[in-house]
Structure formats: structure tokens, C-alpha cells
Tab-separated table of C-alpha atoms in Angstrom:
chain	number	residue	atom	x	y	z
A	7	MET	CA	-17.670	-2.435	-3.806
A	8	ILE	CA	-15.888	-5.483	-3.753
A	9	GLY	CA	-15.281	-8.783	-1.987
A	10	MET	CA	-17.834	-7.891	0.597
A	11	GLU	CA	-20.080	-10.682	2.751
A	12	LEU	CA	-22.242	-9.746	5.698
A	13	LEU	CA	-22.420	-12.027	8.627
A	14	SER	CA	-26.162	-12.791	8.682
A	15	GLY	CA	-26.254	-16.386	9.145
A	16	PHE	CA	-23.613	-18.408	10.943
A	17	GLY	CA	-21.516	-16.912	13.323
A	18	MET	CA	-19.539	-17.593	16.657
A	19	GLN	CA	-19.891	-15.813	20.206
A	20	THR	CA	-16.351	-16.509	21.285
A	21	LEU	CA	-16.379	-14.177	24.306
A	22	THR	CA	-19.223	-13.044	26.414
A	23	GLN	CA	-19.869	-9.282	27.192
A	24	ALA	CA	-18.839	-10.272	30.750
A	25	GLN	CA	-15.570	-11.870	29.647
A	26	LEU	CA	-15.045	-8.713	27.311
A	27	GLU	CA	-15.667	-6.379	30.338
A	28	ILE	CA	-13.152	-8.344	32.243
A	29	ILE	CA	-10.602	-8.149	29.693
A	30	HIS	CA	-11.168	-4.259	29.228
A	31	SER	CA	-11.031	-3.738	33.013
A	32	ALA	CA	-7.868	-5.539	33.169
A	33	THR	CA	-6.548	-3.387	30.290
A	34	LEU	CA	-7.133	-0.272	32.323
A	35	ARG	CA	-5.233	-1.462	35.280
A	36	VAL	CA	-2.373	-2.588	32.949
A	37	PHE	CA	-2.106	1.009	31.458
A	38	TRP	CA	-2.245	2.540	35.157
A	39	ASN	CA	-0.570	0.183	37.204
A	40	THR	CA	2.262	-1.183	34.687
A	41	GLY	CA	2.430	1.289	31.987
A	42	ILE	CA	4.013	1.365	28.523
A	43	LYS	CA	7.457	1.668	27.503
A	44	VAL	CA	7.807	4.608	24.920
A	45	GLU	CA	10.800	5.202	23.251
A	46	SER	CA	10.071	8.411	21.156
A	47	LYS	CA	10.478	11.801	23.347
A	48	GLU	CA	7.817	13.221	20.602
A	49	ALA	CA	5.453	10.435	21.725
A	50	ALA	CA	5.845	10.874	25.318
A	51	ASP	CA	5.466	14.616	25.363
A	52	ILE	CA	2.080	14.053	23.323
A	53	LEU	CA	0.961	11.401	25.706
A	54	ALA	CA	2.087	13.795	28.610
A	55	ALA	CA	-0.035	16.597	27.688
A	56	ALA	CA	-2.993	14.558	27.565
A	57	GLY	CA	-2.780	13.961	31.125
A	58	CYS	CA	-0.921	10.610	31.046
A	59	THR	CA	1.828	10.189	33.728
A	60	VAL	CA	5.244	10.258	32.125
A	61	GLU	CA	8.525	9.060	33.865
A	62	ARG	CA	11.533	9.967	31.960
A	63	HIS	CA	14.406	7.543	31.845
A	64	GLY	CA	17.082	8.901	29.238
A	65	SER	CA	16.129	7.032	25.968
A	66	TYR	CA	12.450	6.302	26.733
A	67	ALA	CA	9.570	6.880	28.871
A	68	LEU	CA	7.440	4.892	31.004
A	69	VAL	CA	3.992	6.093	30.479
A	70	LYS	CA	1.131	5.265	32.762
A	71	VAL	CA	-2.546	5.932	30.807
A	72	PRO	CA	-5.222	7.109	32.923
A	73	ALA	CA	-8.672	5.220	32.097
A	74	HIS	CA	-10.485	8.316	30.958
A	75	VAL	CA	-7.510	8.862	28.198
A	76	VAL	CA	-7.980	5.418	27.031
A	77	GLU	CA	-11.693	5.517	26.902
A	78	GLU	CA	-11.966	9.112	25.318
A	79	CYS	CA	-9.502	7.922	22.620
A	80	ILE	CA	-11.120	5.070	21.841
A	81	GLN	CA	-14.123	7.044	21.467
A	82	ALA	CA	-12.324	9.416	18.922
A	83	ALA	CA	-11.593	6.696	16.541
A	84	PRO	CA	-14.168	6.141	13.747
A	85	ARG	CA	-16.332	3.016	13.926
A	86	THR	CA	-16.897	2.230	10.443
A	87	ALA	CA	-13.600	2.256	8.043
A	88	ILE	CA	-13.990	2.809	4.322
A	89	TYR	CA	-10.884	1.117	2.643
A	90	TYR	CA	-10.967	3.360	-0.286
A	91	GLY	CA	-9.760	1.950	-3.646
A	92	ARG	CA	-7.934	3.822	-6.606
A	93	ILE	CA	-11.367	3.808	-7.860
A	94	PRO	CA	-14.624	3.619	-6.325
A	95	GLU	CA	-15.479	0.207	-7.657
A	96	ALA	CA	-12.593	-1.086	-5.411
A	97	ASP	CA	-13.815	0.243	-1.961
A	98	PHE	CA	-14.386	-1.851	0.897
A	99	ILE	CA	-16.399	-0.501	3.600
A	100	ALA	CA	-15.419	-2.316	6.928
A	101	GLU	CA	-18.573	-2.081	9.013
A	102	PRO	CA	-20.078	-4.319	11.552
A	103	ASN	CA	-20.208	-8.130	10.593
A	104	ARG	CA	-19.012	-7.255	7.101
A	105	VAL	CA	-16.436	-9.936	6.342
A	106	GLY	CA	-13.662	-9.770	3.541
A	107	HIS	CA	-10.108	-11.420	3.087
A	108	SER	CA	-6.724	-10.636	2.023
A	109	THR	CA	-3.107	-12.149	1.557
A	110	PHE	CA	-0.539	-12.480	4.448
A	111	GLY	CA	2.223	-9.753	4.827
A	112	GLU	CA	5.545	-9.184	3.469
A	113	CYS	CA	6.792	-12.919	2.727
A	114	ILE	CA	10.439	-13.026	1.629
A	115	GLN	CA	10.309	-16.353	-0.577
A	116	ILE	CA	8.201	-17.504	-3.351
A	117	ILE	CA	7.770	-20.905	-5.111
A	118	ASP	CA	8.108	-20.240	-8.925
A	119	PRO	CA	4.718	-21.387	-10.374
A	120	VAL	CA	7.027	-22.823	-13.409
A	121	THR	CA	10.083	-24.279	-11.784
A	122	ARG	CA	8.311	-25.267	-8.373
A	123	GLN	CA	11.668	-24.164	-6.643
A	124	VAL	CA	11.709	-21.870	-3.719
A	125	ARG	CA	13.743	-18.644	-4.314
A	126	LYS	CA	13.890	-14.847	-2.881
A	127	SER	CA	11.135	-12.874	-3.908
A	128	THR	CA	11.545	-9.707	-6.385
A	129	LYS	CA	9.633	-6.260	-6.970
A	130	LYS	CA	8.702	-8.157	-10.325
A	131	ASP	CA	7.045	-11.105	-8.211
A	132	LEU	CA	5.276	-8.608	-6.029
A	133	GLY	CA	3.774	-6.941	-9.164
A	134	GLN	CA	2.657	-10.374	-10.576
A	135	VAL	CA	0.959	-11.585	-7.238
A	136	THR	CA	-0.650	-8.199	-6.999
A	137	LEU	CA	-2.064	-8.794	-10.355
A	138	VAL	CA	-3.349	-12.012	-9.127
A	139	CYS	CA	-5.089	-10.588	-6.144
A	140	ASP	CA	-6.339	-7.794	-8.253
A	141	TYR	CA	-8.224	-10.345	-10.350
A	142	LEU	CA	-9.453	-12.275	-7.413
A	143	ASP	CA	-12.887	-10.756	-6.276
A	144	GLU	CA	-12.384	-12.974	-2.957
A	145	ILE	CA	-9.270	-10.619	-2.019
A	146	SER	CA	-11.004	-7.468	-0.840
A	147	VAL	CA	-8.062	-5.603	0.133
A	148	MET	CA	-4.484	-5.859	-1.015
A	149	GLU	CA	-1.663	-6.515	1.603
A	150	ARG	CA	1.803	-6.452	0.434
A	151	PRO	CA	2.054	-10.027	0.084
A	152	LEU	CA	5.930	-10.243	-0.326
A	153	CYS	CA	8.726	-8.139	-0.469
A	154	SER	CA	10.937	-6.672	-3.335
A	155	GLY	CA	14.028	-8.538	-2.129
A	156	ASP	CA	15.986	-7.094	-5.236
A	157	GLN	CA	15.688	-3.408	-3.973
A	158	ASN	CA	17.871	-1.726	-1.386
A	159	PRO	CA	16.448	-2.411	2.112
A	160	ALA	CA	16.055	1.347	2.958
A	161	THR	CA	13.830	2.052	0.358
A	162	GLN	CA	12.304	-1.239	-0.290
A	163	PRO	CA	8.692	0.041	0.870
A	164	LEU	CA	8.794	2.279	-1.682
A	165	HIS	CA	9.613	-0.189	-4.325
A	166	ASN	CA	7.067	-2.587	-2.754
A	167	LEU	CA	4.231	0.520	-2.947
A	168	GLU	CA	5.250	1.220	-6.745
A	169	ALA	CA	4.864	-2.270	-7.575
A	170	MET	CA	1.336	-2.597	-5.885
A	171	LEU	CA	-0.213	0.588	-7.287
A	172	SER	CA	0.635	-0.173	-10.744
A	173	ASN	CA	-1.082	-3.659	-10.567
A	174	THR	CA	-4.301	-3.168	-8.317
A	175	ALA	CA	-7.080	-0.475	-7.842
A	176	LYS	CA	-7.781	-2.117	-4.279
A	177	HIS	CA	-6.967	-0.547	-1.117
A	178	ILE	CA	-3.470	-1.076	-0.165
A	179	PHE	CA	-2.201	-1.886	3.589
A	180	ILE	CA	1.807	-1.671	3.699
A	181	GLY	CA	4.320	-1.073	6.353
A	182	ALA	CA	6.913	1.709	6.271
A	183	GLY	CA	9.771	-0.223	7.241
A	184	GLY	CA	9.650	1.612	10.531
A	185	ASN	CA	10.693	4.942	8.741
A	186	ALA	CA	8.674	8.126	9.138
A	187	ARG	CA	10.449	9.612	6.024
A	188	ASN	CA	9.617	6.480	4.004
A	189	CYS	CA	5.874	6.859	5.366
A	190	SER	CA	5.876	10.364	3.864
A	191	LYS	CA	6.961	9.510	0.594
A	192	MET	CA	4.649	6.766	0.572
A	193	VAL	CA	1.745	8.960	1.112
A	194	GLU	CA	3.132	11.299	-1.764
A	195	MET	CA	3.047	8.179	-4.188
A	196	ALA	CA	-0.346	6.963	-3.017
A	197	ALA	CA	-2.063	10.354	-3.726
A	198	ALA	CA	0.066	10.814	-6.959
A	199	SER	CA	-2.037	7.130	-8.072
A	200	ILE	CA	-5.401	8.849	-6.838
A	201	GLY	CA	-5.146	12.430	-8.456
A	202	GLY	CA	-3.214	14.298	-5.818
A	203	SER	CA	-2.843	15.408	-2.029
A	204	GLU	CA	-6.593	17.039	-1.868
A	205	ASN	CA	-7.904	13.701	-3.500
A	206	PHE	CA	-5.875	11.532	-0.933
A	207	ARG	CA	-7.057	13.515	2.001
A	208	LYS	CA	-10.860	12.512	0.923
A	209	ARG	CA	-10.209	9.109	-0.465
A	210	PRO	CA	-7.127	7.763	1.114
A	211	ASN	CA	-6.149	4.594	-0.719
A	212	LEU	CA	-3.326	3.603	1.924
A	213	THR	CA	-3.316	2.011	5.205
A	214	ILE	CA	0.065	2.076	7.170
A	215	PHE	CA	0.934	-1.096	9.047
A	216	VAL	CA	2.466	-0.230	12.589
A	217	CYS	CA	3.735	-2.736	15.117
A	218	PRO	CA	3.611	-2.330	18.638
A	219	THR	CA	6.577	-4.462	20.066
A	220	SER	CA	5.368	-7.271	22.558
A	221	PRO	CA	5.529	-6.992	25.664
A	222	LEU	CA	3.904	-3.288	26.337
A	223	MET	CA	6.220	-1.158	24.158
A	224	LEU	CA	5.972	1.312	21.375
A	225	VAL	CA	9.720	1.508	20.023
A	226	LYS	CA	10.958	5.088	18.392
A	227	GLU	CA	10.252	4.113	14.677
A	228	CYS	CA	6.629	2.643	15.465
A	229	CYS	CA	6.038	6.027	17.522
A	230	GLU	CA	7.194	8.241	14.472
A	231	VAL	CA	5.171	6.493	11.662
A	232	ILE	CA	2.123	6.605	13.687
A	233	ILE	CA	2.340	10.258	14.372
A	234	GLU	CA	3.459	10.897	10.478
A	235	ALA	CA	0.592	8.611	9.262
A	236	ALA	CA	-1.903	10.442	11.280
A	237	ARG	CA	-0.621	13.684	10.080
A	238	ARG	CA	-0.683	13.130	6.616
A	239	GLY	CA	-4.116	11.415	6.626
A	240	ALA	CA	-3.315	8.077	6.314
A	241	GLY	CA	-5.025	5.383	8.239
A	242	VAL	CA	-3.006	3.088	10.773
A	243	ALA	CA	-3.353	-0.615	11.068
A	244	ILE	CA	-2.105	-1.706	14.802
A	245	ILE	CA	-0.773	-5.062	14.465
A	246	PRO	CA	1.170	-6.793	17.477
A	247	MET	CA	2.592	-10.043	17.123
A	248	ALA	CA	2.650	-11.382	20.730
A	249	LEU	CA	3.970	-15.175	20.952
A	250	ALA	CA	2.235	-16.672	23.877
A	251	GLY	CA	4.899	-18.212	26.136
A	252	ALA	CA	7.819	-16.072	24.570
A	253	THR	CA	6.755	-12.348	24.560
A	254	SER	CA	3.386	-12.682	26.219
A	255	SER	CA	1.627	-15.051	29.092
A	256	VAL	CA	1.654	-18.647	27.960
A	257	THR	CA	-2.026	-18.438	28.796
A	258	LEU	CA	-4.137	-17.065	25.814
A	259	ALA	CA	-6.004	-15.078	28.174
A	260	GLY	CA	-3.056	-13.194	29.589
A	261	THR	CA	-1.967	-12.659	26.048
A	262	LEU	CA	-5.333	-11.095	25.003
A	263	ILE	CA	-4.727	-8.894	27.701
A	264	THR	CA	-1.418	-7.484	26.914
A	265	HIS	CA	-2.153	-7.641	23.101
A	266	ASN	CA	-5.063	-5.312	23.890
A	267	VAL	CA	-2.879	-2.927	25.792
A	268	GLU	CA	-0.495	-2.613	22.793
A	269	VAL	CA	-3.099	-2.224	20.339
A	270	LEU	CA	-4.723	0.629	22.345
A	271	SER	CA	-1.710	2.246	23.023
A	272	ALA	CA	-0.880	2.883	19.490
A	273	LEU	CA	-4.341	4.037	18.715
A	274	ILE	CA	-4.122	6.510	21.896
A	275	LEU	CA	-0.820	8.216	20.462
A	276	ALA	CA	-2.753	8.095	16.889
A	277	GLN	CA	-5.932	10.083	18.383
A	278	LEU	CA	-3.958	12.385	20.377
A	279	THR	CA	-2.138	13.371	17.101
A	280	VAL	CA	-4.702	13.881	15.128
A	281	LYS	CA	-8.273	13.316	16.323
A	282	GLY	CA	-10.450	11.020	14.099
A	283	THR	CA	-7.572	9.163	12.388
A	284	THR	CA	-8.719	5.715	11.279
A	285	CYS	CA	-7.353	2.686	13.273
A	286	THR	CA	-7.903	-0.713	12.526
A	287	TYR	CA	-7.466	-3.092	15.352
A	288	CYS	CA	-5.154	-5.962	14.528
A	289	SER	CA	-3.718	-9.250	15.339
A	290	MET	CA	-1.031	-11.809	14.189
A	291	SER	CA	-0.337	-13.074	17.803
A	292	THR	CA	-0.070	-16.567	17.985
A	293	ILE	CA	2.188	-19.223	20.491
A	294	MET	CA	5.572	-19.599	20.649
A	295	ASP	CA	5.875	-23.534	20.215
A	296	LEU	CA	8.057	-23.925	23.030
A	297	LYS	CA	9.019	-27.686	22.019
A	298	ARG	CA	10.454	-26.275	18.572
A	299	MET	CA	10.847	-22.961	19.447
A	300	VAL	CA	9.044	-21.414	16.306
A	301	SER	CA	6.100	-19.408	15.890
A	302	ALA	CA	3.212	-21.526	14.970
A	303	VAL	CA	0.901	-19.804	12.682
A	304	GLY	CA	-0.942	-22.921	11.614
A	305	ALA	CA	-1.941	-23.849	15.128
A	306	PRO	CA	-5.558	-23.393	16.549
A	307	GLU	CA	-4.284	-20.903	19.221
A	308	HIS	CA	-3.638	-18.666	16.457
A	309	GLY	CA	-7.260	-18.834	15.111
A	310	ILE	CA	-8.412	-18.556	18.825
A	311	LEU	CA	-6.510	-15.376	19.537
A	312	SER	CA	-7.719	-13.709	16.194
A	313	ALA	CA	-11.216	-14.511	17.039
A	314	GLY	CA	-10.780	-12.881	20.593
A	315	ALA	CA	-9.414	-9.883	19.097
A	316	VAL	CA	-12.077	-9.594	16.782
A	317	LYS	CA	-14.433	-9.575	19.737
A	318	LEU	CA	-12.204	-7.152	21.301
A	319	ALA	CA	-12.573	-4.739	18.321
A	320	GLN	CA	-16.504	-5.152	17.694
A	321	PHE	CA	-16.463	-4.439	21.642
A	322	TYR	CA	-14.549	-1.178	20.886
A	323	ARG	CA	-16.542	-0.757	17.809
A	324	LEU	CA	-13.406	-0.502	15.803
A	325	PRO	CA	-12.650	-2.468	12.270
A	326	SER	CA	-10.824	-5.448	12.565
A	327	TRP	CA	-8.162	-7.295	10.621
A	328	VAL	CA	-6.880	-10.550	11.980
A	329	GLY	CA	-4.355	-13.342	10.693
A	330	GLY	CA	-6.170	-16.782	9.712
A	331	GLY	CA	-4.944	-18.800	6.955
A	332	VAL	CA	-1.179	-18.432	7.013
A	333	SER	CA	0.255	-22.265	7.125
A	334	ASP	CA	3.447	-23.736	8.774
A	335	SER	CA	3.570	-26.295	5.698
A	336	LYS	CA	6.123	-25.753	3.498
A	337	LEU	CA	3.931	-26.776	0.342
A	338	PRO	CA	0.410	-26.192	-0.859
A	339	ASP	CA	-0.419	-29.502	0.465
A	340	ALA	CA	-3.375	-31.269	2.624
A	341	GLN	CA	-1.850	-29.632	5.774
A	342	SER	CA	-2.201	-25.992	4.330
A	343	GLY	CA	-5.711	-26.472	3.106
A	344	TYR	CA	-6.512	-27.734	6.460
A	345	GLU	CA	-4.826	-24.859	8.482
A	346	TYR	CA	-6.266	-22.320	6.064
A	347	THR	CA	-9.631	-23.321	6.381
A	348	MET	CA	-9.496	-23.815	10.242
A	349	ASN	CA	-8.265	-20.569	11.213
A	350	ALA	CA	-9.530	-18.434	8.425
A	351	LEU	CA	-12.976	-20.077	9.159
A	352	LEU	CA	-12.541	-19.002	12.781
A	353	GLY	CA	-11.694	-15.432	12.182
A	354	SER	CA	-14.465	-15.213	9.611
A	355	LEU	CA	-17.259	-16.418	11.712
A	356	ALA	CA	-15.991	-14.573	14.499
A	357	GLY	CA	-16.849	-11.310	12.085
A	358	ALA	CA	-13.428	-10.008	11.166
A	359	ASN	CA	-13.614	-7.298	8.842
A	360	ILE	CA	-10.686	-8.652	6.977
A	361	VAL	CA	-9.119	-12.129	7.408
A	362	TYR	CA	-5.709	-12.276	6.230
A	363	GLY	CA	-3.293	-15.235	5.497
A	364	ALA	CA	-4.200	-16.181	1.564
A	365	GLY	CA	-1.205	-17.624	-0.103
A	366	ALA	CA	1.327	-17.867	2.580
A	367	LEU	CA	3.226	-21.048	3.560
A	368	GLU	CA	6.040	-21.884	6.124
A	369	MET	CA	5.198	-19.540	8.898
A	370	GLY	CA	4.819	-16.600	6.868
A	371	LEU	CA	7.880	-16.782	4.946
A	372	THR	CA	7.104	-17.896	1.788
A	373	ILE	CA	4.076	-17.043	-0.718
A	374	ASP	CA	2.727	-19.892	-3.442
A	375	TYR	CA	0.435	-18.925	-6.330
A	376	ALA	CA	-1.242	-22.343	-5.881
A	377	LYS	CA	-2.159	-21.924	-2.478
A	378	LEU	CA	-3.308	-18.510	-3.127
A	379	VAL	CA	-5.794	-19.408	-5.783
A	380	MET	CA	-7.291	-22.624	-3.605
A	381	ASP	CA	-7.506	-20.227	-0.604
A	382	ALA	CA	-9.517	-17.834	-2.726
A	383	GLU	CA	-11.886	-21.029	-3.385
A	384	MET	CA	-12.236	-21.857	-0.061
A	385	ILE	CA	-13.121	-18.048	0.928
A	386	ARG	CA	-16.083	-18.156	-1.416
A	387	TYR	CA	-16.791	-21.594	0.490
A	388	ILE	CA	-16.510	-19.557	3.911
A	389	HIS	CA	-18.822	-16.703	2.152
A	390	THR	CA	-21.569	-19.349	1.750
A	391	ILE	CA	-21.223	-20.668	5.577
A	392	LEU	CA	-21.581	-17.146	6.617
A	393	ARG	CA	-24.931	-16.133	4.725
A	394	GLY	CA	-26.474	-19.169	6.708
A	395	PHE	CA	-30.159	-20.194	6.073
A	396	ASP	CA	-32.937	-17.763	4.285
A	397	PHE	CA	-36.010	-17.935	6.263
A	398	SER	CA	-37.908	-15.774	3.662
A	399	GLU	CA	-41.555	-17.183	2.564
A	400	ASP	CA	-40.261	-18.141	-0.801
A	401	ALA	CA	-37.084	-19.964	0.920
A	402	LEU	CA	-39.505	-21.928	3.147
A	403	ALA	CA	-41.326	-23.440	0.004
A	404	LEU	CA	-44.399	-24.618	1.949
A	405	ASP	CA	-46.666	-24.343	-1.217
A	406	LEU	CA	-44.037	-26.016	-3.392
A	407	ILE	CA	-43.768	-28.951	-0.807
A	408	HIS	CA	-47.296	-29.225	-0.582
A	409	GLN	CA	-47.583	-29.174	-4.521
A	410	VAL	CA	-45.027	-31.853	-5.061
A	411	GLY	CA	-46.193	-34.085	-2.036
A	412	PRO	CA	-44.715	-37.583	-0.806
A	413	SER	CA	-42.505	-39.338	-3.590
A	414	GLY	CA	-42.555	-36.233	-5.761
A	415	GLU	CA	-39.643	-34.510	-7.496
A	416	PHE	CA	-38.137	-31.051	-6.918
A	417	LEU	CA	-35.706	-30.916	-10.304
A	418	THR	CA	-38.089	-29.611	-12.886
A	419	SER	CA	-39.974	-27.066	-10.865
A	420	GLU	CA	-39.827	-23.449	-11.418
A	421	HIS	CA	-38.847	-22.606	-7.746
A	422	THR	CA	-35.672	-24.980	-8.353
A	423	HIS	CA	-34.913	-22.898	-11.628
A	424	ARG	CA	-35.173	-19.581	-9.887
A	425	HIS	CA	-33.179	-20.612	-6.876
A	426	MET	CA	-30.474	-22.820	-8.392
A	427	ARG	CA	-27.701	-20.274	-9.118
A	428	GLU	CA	-27.618	-19.573	-4.974
A	429	GLN	CA	-26.156	-23.012	-4.470
A	430	SER	CA	-22.347	-23.149	-4.091
A	431	GLN	CA	-20.167	-23.621	-7.178
A	432	PRO	CA	-16.665	-24.367	-7.233
A	433	LYS	CA	-14.573	-22.666	-9.951
A	434	LEU	CA	-11.371	-24.650	-8.931
A	435	PHE	CA	-12.410	-27.459	-6.891
A	436	ASP	CA	-13.833	-30.593	-8.379
A	437	ARG	CA	-17.092	-32.195	-8.040
A	438	ARG	CA	-17.166	-34.551	-10.998
A	439	THR	CA	-17.231	-38.179	-11.259
A	440	ARG	CA	-13.756	-39.867	-11.509
A	441	ASP	CA	-14.455	-40.978	-15.268
A	442	ALA	CA	-15.448	-37.320	-16.179
A	443	TRP	CA	-12.256	-35.944	-14.017
A	444	LYS	CA	-10.030	-38.216	-15.871
A	445	GLU	CA	-11.401	-37.167	-19.498
A	446	LEU	CA	-10.560	-33.728	-18.623
A	447	GLY	CA	-7.041	-34.421	-17.965
A	448	GLY	CA	-7.463	-36.070	-14.224
A	449	LYS	CA	-5.090	-33.263	-12.601
A	450	GLU	CA	-4.847	-32.949	-9.198
A	451	VAL	CA	-5.925	-29.459	-7.489
A	452	THR	CA	-2.676	-27.927	-7.151
A	453	GLU	CA	-1.643	-28.233	-10.716
A	454	ARG	CA	-4.975	-26.480	-11.961
A	455	ALA	CA	-4.366	-23.990	-9.354
A	456	TYR	CA	-0.807	-23.117	-10.847
A	457	GLU	CA	-2.293	-23.136	-14.246
A	458	GLU	CA	-5.065	-20.683	-13.294
A	459	ALA	CA	-2.575	-18.150	-11.619
A	460	ILE	CA	-0.503	-18.467	-14.694
A	461	ARG	CA	-3.511	-17.511	-16.649
A	462	ILE	CA	-4.390	-14.737	-14.882
A	463	MET	CA	-0.995	-13.088	-15.013
A	464	SER	CA	-0.977	-13.590	-18.780
A	465	THR	CA	-4.547	-12.150	-19.263
A	466	HIS	CA	-5.490	-9.703	-16.465
A	467	LYS	CA	-5.258	-5.978	-16.942
A	468	PRO	CA	-5.718	-3.884	-13.751
A	469	ALA	CA	-7.391	-0.396	-13.895
A	470	PRO	CA	-4.980	2.049	-15.389
A	471	LEU	CA	-3.278	4.539	-13.177
A	472	PRO	CA	-4.252	8.186	-13.883
A	473	SER	CA	-2.185	9.913	-16.740
A	474	GLY	CA	1.394	10.759	-15.595
A	475	ALA	CA	1.008	8.900	-12.230
A	476	ALA	CA	3.393	6.098	-13.186
A	477	GLU	CA	6.275	8.727	-13.858
A	478	THR	CA	5.546	10.928	-11.060
A	479	ILE	CA	5.968	7.590	-8.443
A	480	HIS	CA	8.975	6.485	-10.230
A	481	GLN	CA	10.374	10.113	-9.758
A	482	ILE	CA	9.641	10.159	-6.001
A	483	ILE	CA	11.568	7.232	-5.808
A	484	PHE	CA	14.341	8.340	-7.807
A	485	ASP	CA	14.607	11.519	-5.880
A	486	TYR	CA	14.613	10.078	-2.431
A	487	GLU	CA	17.186	7.210	-3.485
A	488	SER	CA	19.408	10.109	-4.823
A	489	GLU	CA	18.935	12.213	-1.530
A	490	LEU	CA	20.058	9.133	0.456
A	491	GLY	CA	22.900	8.210	-1.789
A	492	ILE	CA	21.622	5.193	-3.064
A	493	ILE	CA	21.665	6.185	-6.704
A	494	LYS	CA	24.642	8.347	-7.378
């Protein structure tokens, strides 16, 4: 097991039980009185068969979901998710109050660690960033951090997955480009990486992202991917991206209600397709900065909405995945550090199973190696905070305090030696004196972070794929692109 921390010490309430009940009640009213727009006939048929009221309007249906269907589907979803890795050592158990972290999703640009120039990301970049994340224990599961921008958009998700499967053994969260056939092929690829379809059914090492469209809509492609993923045994991670003031209420409570409806609408479709499909309750909702007309992911409201989403997931006893730590800054500078710490800490204290955002700048458009490595350092600090106090008899140290007495010293005691490794220790941040720092080069932390990332890329080796898996994965992509006419 990797990258796990139980929230046993410091935590954050965020929402009271009464407030959660208010949101749930409001959610049920929206489901029945307002309804959701569903653009897939098959999805509408599935919902109608379960007792939902379906009004057909040509290319879409307005679906109203009764409370009992909502609550039965929530009960059908697994309470604890195991995000299986390619190898058991890379598994992550998303159980209550176990906190992990990951990178942000599909950035389209990267800051080159050598030239420090921003450029479009490539499949090779994706493989290298994934390799760094495989090395970092602080990254619990692997979100596709950037896109293979040099590949054909139609099959880019498959190339993304190939680059990731080759460079990490950790569980992979990834989108299928809103395409059910892509989803099917990606499950085949993941199955090849873990020894075949039978093994994949037992240990699915792939979770597919699906994005309900705010406000209150499941578009055709989203429905098709949900249905395909559920039938193929992959988990679904449901991630609305509401913008308060634009695609949701400007008030955060209103945004939380429509966000909740959107997550549960996808969960309902997944459970009605295959009961017991693992559904992860996600959030990347934030505010639309109405002065600048941009999505402000470094804003404190992003962290507040994420913390609220975590509490709703806990209310429904579902695994959670929320945004936290993506920066609006364009560089790995002080702003990016402050924004990462503020929002990643909020999600962590709320008890999110995964807080994602490491490495991302510029509202999630750009990934940077230095920020990724610095964020990993901050994750270690956050986990120290989550542990809080130890109130065991030995930790209270009353006998030692009496033995040392007034004006004594604790430095040479056996108790200190026994517990000293429990103290936080930086790997990258600097605690030395100024003179000692100067003697070792006097480099600022960003430079040291770039150097560490380059070192990891040049030395780390991921757990190998099973024999023949790389060739099988490549052949799946080749055959699919030939079928689509991309390769002639």
C-alpha cells in the first residue's frame, strides 16, 4: 500500500449534520421537481425502467428521479473503493478518513525543466511526468497529468493511457475523451497490463472520469461512457466542474446543491446499468471570477467547495476525490505555493480520499516539474498535520518530565532518541543556517526542485509490464487507428 494517511488527528467539520440533511433534501427536490436533461436514449430508457419519469423531447429527455430511486442507487454503490495498482504494493484503499494526493488532470502545456519555456505537451512528456509521479510516494494514485498533444485527438486518450501504463504501477484515473469505444479499448489496454480481462475484473487498475455538464445535464457522450465503463468493470469518477456565477448559483450553497445532483445523476445511471459499480464522488467546482471572466482555481472558494463535496461524499459513504492545489499563477512561485497549501490543506483536513492538483499552474493549463516536486514536499507536511497529537502513555512522557525536572535537558535522553524519527524532515525545503545553505550552493527551492525532477527521470525505473503487455497495448492502438483511418 502506498501514499496513505489516516485522518486521526486534526480535521475539519465544514458542514454540520443538519446542513448536510438540508442539502440532501434540496437535492431530492431538484431531482423530482426540476429534473435532469439526458441526451442519450439508452440512458433515458434505463432510467425509465427504474421508475423515473421521462419526458421525451426529440434528441433529449427530461428525467425526473423519485427519492427512492436516488437513495436505493446510493446504497448500491460500494462504500470503500480499492484503487488497484498493477501490482498489489501500489494499491490505495479509499476508506473513510484515509487521505491521499494526486496530480491535476489533462494540462495541455508544460514548462520544460531545462529551457524553462512553456510549450505544448507531448506523449513523451506525459511518460516522463508519470515516471516522476511513480517515484513520489506522496502521489497515491495516478491522474493523467497532461495530454499527448502530438497525437491524433480522436485516439489521444489511448496514447495517454499507453504512456502512463508504461511508466507507473499506480492506479490510473483518466478520461476517455467522451467516447464509449475509446473507453472499451482503454479497458482492453488496462487488462493487458494486469494479465488479462479476468484479472481486470478482479483487480481493475483503471477508473474512467466522466463529467456531467453544469447545470443538470448528462450529455450523450457522458452517458455512453458511464454505461460502457460500468459494463466493462471499470470504476467511474464523477467530476462536475461547475462555475459559481456562470454554470451554477453564485452562492456556494446553491452551487453545492446542483453539483450534488450532477454527481448523483451519473451515479444513478451507473448503478442502474451495473449494480455495485464503484463510483467516486468528485469535484472540480469553483467560482467564475466575474470581474475577469476566468475560472479561479486558486481562489479560496475552490477549497471551500471541495471541502463541502468531501462532506457530502462522507454523508453518502462514498469515496471522494476533490480539487485542491491547482494554482492560477503562471510560474512555480510564491503564489503557487500559497494557493497549493491553502486549498490542498482544506481538502485534506476535510478527509478527502484523494486531493488532486499537484504540479498544475495557470488554472490547470500548464504542468511544471518544480511545482510537482515542491507540492510533494508540502503533502508530507500536510500528512504530519493530519496525524495530530499522540496521547499514548509514552508520548505524554510524564516519567521523563519528572526525571529531567526543572532546568534539565531532553536532548540526550533515550526517549528522545527513540522518538526523534517521528519529527517531520524536509527532503527539499531548507532548514539550515544561512551560512550552511550558502556553502552548499545557496540555490533557491525552485532550482533544487527542477534538479530533483531531472534526477528522478534519469534514474527511476517503474515496475515492468507483464511479458508481452507493451506489444499488446501498442497493437490495440494500431488496430484501432487503422480501423478509424488514422493510420493508412
